[in-house]
Coordinates of C-alpha atoms in Angstrom, one line a residue:
Chain A
X12 CA 3.6 -8.5 17.3
X13 CA 0.7 -7.2 15.3
X14 CA 1.7 -3.1 15.8
X15 CA 2.7 -1.4 14.4
X16 CA -0.2 -2.5 11.0
X17 CA -2.5 -4.8 13.9
X18 CA -5.1 -2.0 15.3
X19 CA -4.2 -1.6 18.8
X20 CA -6.2 -1.7 22.0
X21 CA -5.6 0.4 25.3
X22 CA -7.6 -1.0 28.1
X23 CA -7.9 0.8 31.5
X24 CA -5.8 -1.3 33.1
X25 CA -3.2 -1.5 30.6
X26 CA -3.1 2.1 30.7
X27 CA -2.7 2.1 34.7
X28 CA 0.2 -0.1 34.0
X29 CA 1.5 2.3 31.9
X30 CA 1.3 5.4 33.5
X31 CA 2.2 3.8 37.2
X32 CA 5.6 3.1 35.1
X33 CA 6.1 6.4 33.3
X34 CA 5.5 7.7 37.0
X35 CA 7.9 5.8 38.6
X36 CA 10.4 7.1 35.9
X37 CA 10.0 10.8 36.2
X38 CA 10.1 9.8 39.3
X39 CA 13.5 8.6 39.5
X40 CA 15.4 10.6 36.4
X41 CA 13.5 13.8 38.4
X42 CA 11.6 14.4 35.6
X43 CA 8.5 16.6 34.6
X44 CA 6.8 14.6 32.7
X45 CA 6.9 11.2 30.6
X46 CA 5.3 10.5 27.3
X47 CA 4.4 7.1 25.5
X48 CA 3.7 7.4 21.6
X49 CA 2.9 5.7 19.3
X50 CA 5.3 5.8 15.8
X51 CA 2.0 6.7 14.2
X52 CA 2.0 9.8 16.3
X53 CA -0.5 8.8 18.9
X54 CA -0.3 9.3 22.8
X55 CA -0.4 6.0 24.2
X56 CA -0.3 7.4 27.7
X57 CA 1.0 9.9 30.0
X58 CA 2.8 11.2 33.3
X59 CA 3.7 14.2 35.3
X60 CA 2.9 17.8 34.6
X61 CA 1.4 18.3 31.1
X62 CA -1.1 21.3 31.9
X63 CA -1.0 23.4 29.0
X64 CA 1.3 21.0 26.8
X65 CA -1.1 19.9 23.6
X66 CA 0.5 17.2 24.2
X67 CA -1.5 15.7 20.4
X68 CA 0.5 17.8 18.7
X69 CA 3.9 16.7 21.0
X70 CA 3.1 13.4 19.8
X71 CA 2.5 14.1 16.2
X72 CA 6.0 16.0 15.6
X73 CA 8.0 13.4 18.2
X74 CA 6.7 10.5 15.7
X75 CA 7.8 13.0 12.7
X76 CA 10.8 14.0 14.1
X77 CA 12.0 9.8 15.2
X78 CA 10.8 9.1 11.4
X79 CA 13.1 12.3 9.9
X80 CA 16.1 11.0 12.0
X81 CA 16.2 7.8 11.1
X82 CA 16.2 8.1 8.1
X83 CA 19.2 10.4 8.8
X84 CA 21.1 7.5 10.2
X85 CA 20.6 5.0 7.2
X86 CA 23.2 7.7 5.5
X87 CA 25.9 7.4 7.7
X88 CA 24.9 3.8 8.0
X89 CA 23.5 3.5 11.1
X90 CA 20.2 1.8 12.0
X91 CA 18.9 4.5 14.2
X92 CA 19.9 6.8 16.7
X93 CA 19.2 5.5 20.0
X94 CA 18.3 8.8 21.6
X95 CA 17.7 12.2 20.8
X96 CA 18.4 15.7 22.9
X97 CA 16.5 18.4 22.2
X98 CA 17.5 21.4 24.4
X99 CA 16.3 24.6 25.2
X100 CA 16.9 27.6 27.5
X101 CA 14.8 26.2 30.3
X102 CA 13.5 22.8 29.1
X103 CA 14.5 19.8 27.5
X104 CA 13.1 16.8 25.9
X105 CA 14.8 13.7 25.6
X106 CA 13.2 11.0 22.8
X107 CA 13.9 7.5 22.1
X108 CA 13.0 4.1 20.3
X109 CA 11.7 1.8 23.0
X110 CA 10.8 -1.0 20.6
X111 CA 9.9 -1.1 17.0
X112 CA 6.5 1.6 16.8
X113 CA 7.1 2.7 20.3
X114 CA 8.7 6.2 21.3
X115 CA 9.1 7.3 25.2
X116 CA 9.4 11.1 25.4
X117 CA 10.8 12.7 28.5
X118 CA 10.5 16.3 29.4
X119 CA 13.2 17.8 32.1
X120 CA 14.4 21.6 33.2
X121 CA 17.4 22.0 35.3
X122 CA 15.8 19.9 38.3
X123 CA 17.5 17.3 36.7
X124 CA 20.0 16.4 33.5
X125 CA 20.7 14.8 30.6
X126 CA 23.2 12.1 32.7
X127 CA 20.2 11.1 34.9
X128 CA 17.3 11.0 32.6
X129 CA 19.0 9.0 30.1
X130 CA 20.2 6.7 32.9
X131 CA 17.2 6.2 34.2
X132 CA 15.6 6.3 30.8
X133 CA 17.9 2.8 30.0
X134 CA 16.5 1.3 33.2
X135 CA 13.0 1.6 32.8
X136 CA 13.2 1.0 29.3
X137 CA 12.8 -2.7 29.3
X138 CA 9.8 -2.9 31.6
X139 CA 8.3 -0.5 29.1
X140 CA 9.0 -2.1 26.0
X141 CA 7.6 -5.5 27.4
X142 CA 4.6 -4.0 28.8
X143 CA 3.8 -2.8 25.4
X144 CA 4.7 -5.7 23.2
X145 CA 2.5 -7.5 25.8
X146 CA -0.5 -5.3 24.9
X147 CA 0.0 -4.7 21.3
X148 CA 0.5 -9.1 20.8
X149 CA -2.2 -9.5 22.7
X150 CA -5.1 -10.6 20.3
X151 CA -8.4 -8.3 21.4
X152 CA -10.9 -10.7 19.5
X153 CA -14.2 -9.3 18.9
X154 CA -15.3 -5.8 20.1
X155 CA -19.1 -6.2 21.0
X156 CA -19.2 -2.5 21.7
X157 CA -17.9 -1.3 18.2
X158 CA -19.3 -4.0 16.7
X159 CA -22.8 -2.9 17.5
X160 CA -22.0 0.0 15.7
X161 CA -24.7 0.8 13.2
X162 CA -24.8 3.1 10.0
X163 CA -26.9 5.3 11.0
X164 CA -25.0 5.6 14.3
X165 CA -22.2 7.4 12.0
X166 CA -24.3 9.1 10.0
X167 CA -24.9 10.7 12.7
X168 CA -21.0 11.2 14.3
X169 CA -20.4 12.7 10.3
X170 CA -23.3 15.6 11.2
X171 CA -20.3 17.9 10.3
Chain B
X11 CA -4.0 1.1 12.0
X12 CA -6.6 2.2 14.2
X13 CA -5.8 3.2 17.8
X14 CA -8.7 2.3 20.4
X15 CA -8.2 3.6 23.5
X16 CA -10.8 2.2 26.4
X17 CA -9.4 3.8 29.1
X18 CA -10.4 7.4 27.4
X19 CA -12.5 5.8 26.1
X20 CA -11.7 7.1 22.0
X21 CA -11.9 5.9 18.4
X22 CA -8.0 7.1 17.3
X23 CA -8.1 6.8 13.2
X24 CA -5.0 8.1 11.0
X25 CA -6.8 9.3 7.2
X26 CA -4.1 10.5 4.7
X27 CA -4.2 13.4 1.9
X28 CA -2.1 11.7 -1.1
X29 CA -1.7 13.5 -4.2
X30 CA 0.4 15.4 -6.9
X31 CA 2.2 18.6 -5.9
X32 CA 0.3 21.9 -5.8
X33 CA -2.9 19.6 -6.1
X34 CA -4.8 21.4 -2.8
X35 CA -4.2 19.2 0.1
X36 CA -2.7 21.6 2.5
X37 CA -5.8 24.2 1.4
X38 CA -8.3 20.7 2.2
X39 CA -7.0 20.9 6.1
X40 CA -6.5 24.4 5.9
X41 CA -10.4 25.1 4.9
X42 CA -11.4 21.9 7.5
X43 CA -9.5 23.7 10.4
X44 CA -10.9 27.5 9.0
X45 CA -14.9 26.3 9.0
X46 CA -15.3 23.2 11.6
X47 CA -16.9 24.1 15.2
X48 CA -13.0 25.4 17.8
X49 CA -14.0 22.5 20.2
X50 CA -13.7 20.2 17.3
X51 CA -9.9 20.9 16.1
X52 CA -6.6 20.9 17.5
X53 CA -3.7 23.1 16.0
X54 CA -3.0 22.4 12.6
X55 CA 0.9 22.0 12.4
X56 CA 2.2 22.9 9.2
X57 CA 5.8 22.4 8.4
X58 CA 6.4 24.0 4.9
X59 CA 9.1 25.9 2.7
X60 CA 9.5 29.2 2.8
X61 CA 7.5 29.1 -0.5
X62 CA 4.7 27.2 1.7
X63 CA 5.2 23.9 -0.4
X64 CA 4.7 21.2 2.2
X65 CA 8.5 19.8 3.2
X66 CA 7.2 16.8 6.2
X67 CA 3.6 17.4 6.4
X68 CA 0.3 18.4 7.8
X69 CA -1.4 17.4 10.7
X70 CA -4.9 18.2 12.2
X71 CA -6.5 16.1 14.9
X72 CA -10.5 16.5 14.6
X73 CA -12.7 15.5 17.5
X74 CA -16.0 14.2 14.9
X75 CA -18.3 13.6 17.9
X76 CA -19.3 10.4 19.9
X77 CA -20.5 7.2 19.1
X78 CA -21.5 4.5 21.2
X79 CA -19.7 6.3 24.8
X80 CA -16.7 6.6 22.2
X81 CA -15.1 9.7 21.7
X82 CA -14.1 9.6 17.6
X83 CA -10.6 11.7 17.1
X84 CA -9.4 11.7 13.3
X85 CA -5.7 12.4 12.6
X86 CA -5.3 14.1 9.2
X87 CA -2.2 14.4 7.4
X88 CA -0.8 15.5 4.7
X89 CA 2.0 14.2 2.6
X90 CA 4.5 16.4 0.1
X91 CA 3.4 16.0 -3.4
X92 CA 6.4 16.8 -4.6
X93 CA 8.3 13.4 -6.5
X94 CA 11.6 13.9 -4.8
X95 CA 9.8 13.7 -1.4
X96 CA 8.6 10.2 -1.1
X97 CA 10.4 9.4 2.0
X98 CA 8.5 11.6 3.8
X99 CA 5.4 9.8 2.0
X100 CA 6.8 6.4 2.8
X101 CA 6.7 7.2 6.5
X102 CA 3.5 9.6 7.0
X103 CA 1.8 6.2 4.7
X104 CA 2.4 4.1 7.5
X105 CA -0.3 3.3 9.9
X106 CA -3.3 5.0 7.8
X107 CA -6.5 4.0 8.6
X108 CA -8.1 5.3 5.1
X109 CA -6.4 7.9 1.8
X110 CA -7.9 10.8 0.8
X111 CA -6.9 11.0 -3.1
X112 CA -6.6 14.9 -4.6
X113 CA -6.4 14.4 -7.7
X114 CA -5.8 17.7 -10.0
X115 CA -8.5 18.4 -12.7
X116 CA -6.5 20.5 -15.2
X117 CA -5.3 18.9 -18.7
X118 CA -2.0 19.6 -18.1
X119 CA -1.8 17.7 -14.1
X120 CA -3.3 14.2 -15.5
X121 CA 0.6 13.1 -15.5
X122 CA 1.6 13.8 -12.6
X123 CA -2.4 12.6 -11.0
X124 CA -1.3 8.9 -12.5
X125 CA 1.8 9.3 -10.6
X126 CA 0.9 10.2 -7.9
X127 CA -2.0 7.0 -7.9
X128 CA 1.2 5.0 -9.2
X129 CA 3.4 6.1 -6.1
X130 CA 0.3 5.8 -3.7
X131 CA 0.4 2.0 -4.7
X132 CA 3.6 1.3 -4.5
X133 CA 4.1 2.6 -1.7
X134 CA 1.5 0.8 0.1
X135 CA 3.1 -2.5 -1.7
X136 CA 6.0 -1.6 0.1
X137 CA 3.9 -1.9 3.4
X138 CA 2.1 -5.2 2.4
X139 CA -1.0 -3.5 1.8
X140 CA -3.1 -2.3 -1.0
X141 CA -5.3 0.2 -2.5
X142 CA -7.5 -2.4 -2.5
X143 CA -8.1 -3.7 0.8
X144 CA -7.4 0.5 2.1
X145 CA -10.4 2.4 2.6
X146 CA -10.0 5.3 -0.2
X147 CA -12.0 8.1 -1.2
X148 CA -11.2 10.8 -4.8
X149 CA -11.6 13.9 -4.5
X150 CA -11.1 15.8 -8.2
X151 CA -10.3 19.2 -7.0
X152 CA -9.8 22.6 -8.7
X153 CA -13.5 22.2 -11.2
X154 CA -13.9 25.8 -11.6
X155 CA -10.5 25.8 -13.5
X156 CA -11.2 26.4 -17.5
X157 CA -8.9 23.7 -18.5
X158 CA -10.1 20.6 -16.4
X159 CA -10.5 17.0 -17.5
X160 CA -14.2 15.7 -17.8
X161 CA -15.3 13.6 -14.8
X162 CA -16.2 10.7 -16.9
X163 CA -12.5 10.7 -18.5
X164 CA -10.9 11.2 -14.7
X165 CA -13.1 8.6 -13.1
X166 CA -12.0 5.9 -16.3
X167 CA -8.2 6.9 -15.4
X168 CA -7.6 7.8 -11.7
X169 CA -10.8 5.8 -10.2
X170 CA -10.6 2.4 -11.3
X171 CA -11.5 0.6 -8.2
X172 CA -14.7 2.5 -8.3
X173 CA -13.7 4.2 -4.6
X174 CA -16.5 7.3 -3.1
X175 CA -15.6 10.2 -5.2
X176 CA -16.3 14.2 -5.1
X177 CA -15.6 17.5 -6.8
X178 CA -14.3 19.7 -5.3
X179 CA -12.6 23.6 -5.2
X180 CA -11.1 23.2 -1.8
X181 CA -9.9 27.3 -1.8
X182 CA -13.8 27.8 -1.5
X183 CA -14.7 24.9 0.8
X184 CA -16.5 23.4 -2.1
X185 CA -16.3 19.4 -1.8
X186 CA -14.3 19.5 0.9
X187 CA -16.7 18.0 3.7
X188 CA -18.1 15.7 1.3
X189 CA -14.9 14.3 0.9
X190 CA -14.1 14.1 4.8
X191 CA -16.8 12.6 5.6
X192 CA -17.1 10.2 2.5
X193 CA -13.7 9.1 4.0
X194 CA -14.4 9.0 7.9
X195 CA -17.5 7.1 7.0
X196 CA -15.6 4.2 5.3
X197 CA -12.9 3.9 7.7
X198 CA -15.3 3.4 10.9
X199 CA -17.2 0.8 8.6
X200 CA -14.2 -0.9 8.3
X201 CA -13.0 -0.8 11.3
X202 CA -16.4 -2.0 12.4
X203 CA -16.0 -5.0 10.2
X204 CA -12.4 -5.4 11.8
X205 CA -13.8 -5.8 15.1
X206 CA -16.3 -8.2 14.6
X207 CA -19.6 -5.8 13.6

């Protein structure tokens, strides 16, 4: 696949497809929200209730956490850990690597359980991983809108 | 890798601040965070030790404005400079669209500058990349200190590829935005080139 080193283009129909899968997962798992994050810490798609949540920071920290955990796994002779639970008093996170470069995060509370979330994630992961692989593998070709960017546009943009 | 989200009309780029320990990478991000319009920035996240040394990374998301209907979002990261945190540096460097090398201008830190630059080249090579093809800028920090190496000497020693460079005194904000602007410009020009422009 082009990811993780190629540029990634996410079109409106791609996002709708991913969001629909995440919405189904949220519903099936009785989860509060689900997020897809790339290994570079960028949020690709989200579904559910993320109001008041800083999803940009969440994506960056989750990617960092996965990277650090992979380092830990290698220390004990594992290639990676398949999933991570972060258990809080009221809110919990289940984080799993679906495929190279793709991380799924599910946020849930006492309305659900770790077992149910894990079961539903396992069921949904192939479908989501496959959809992402198709998006990442697609050769986007020349992007007319981006190619039209002029040096002047860039200068104006950076009036910081 | 850049991430272009047509659904949200966003261009997302990753800029990594690299350089020797105590060179001022985190200070660059702190100054940007302190001086930029609150509407254009997200939270500054620092994963640091109690002694305020960067343990894993600092992270600052910035919106630099809109170009051709696309919001440009830059994710700024610093790496830990200390030699023994190489695993963290490798991870953070992955997927970078551009690099800012923050050099410490003091004479006694020249060896550390060279070692860090070499480490950057090695880590890029491990990922099948090269500094020749990576948009990057040099920042010569701490120019206000008395014991600094001259600019021509720094350029010869550290800037063999003739990348854009600036002098800085990061705690006072001097040179910080010039550096960011130069790096962001190179990243966007590179993106334009890659997308057929």
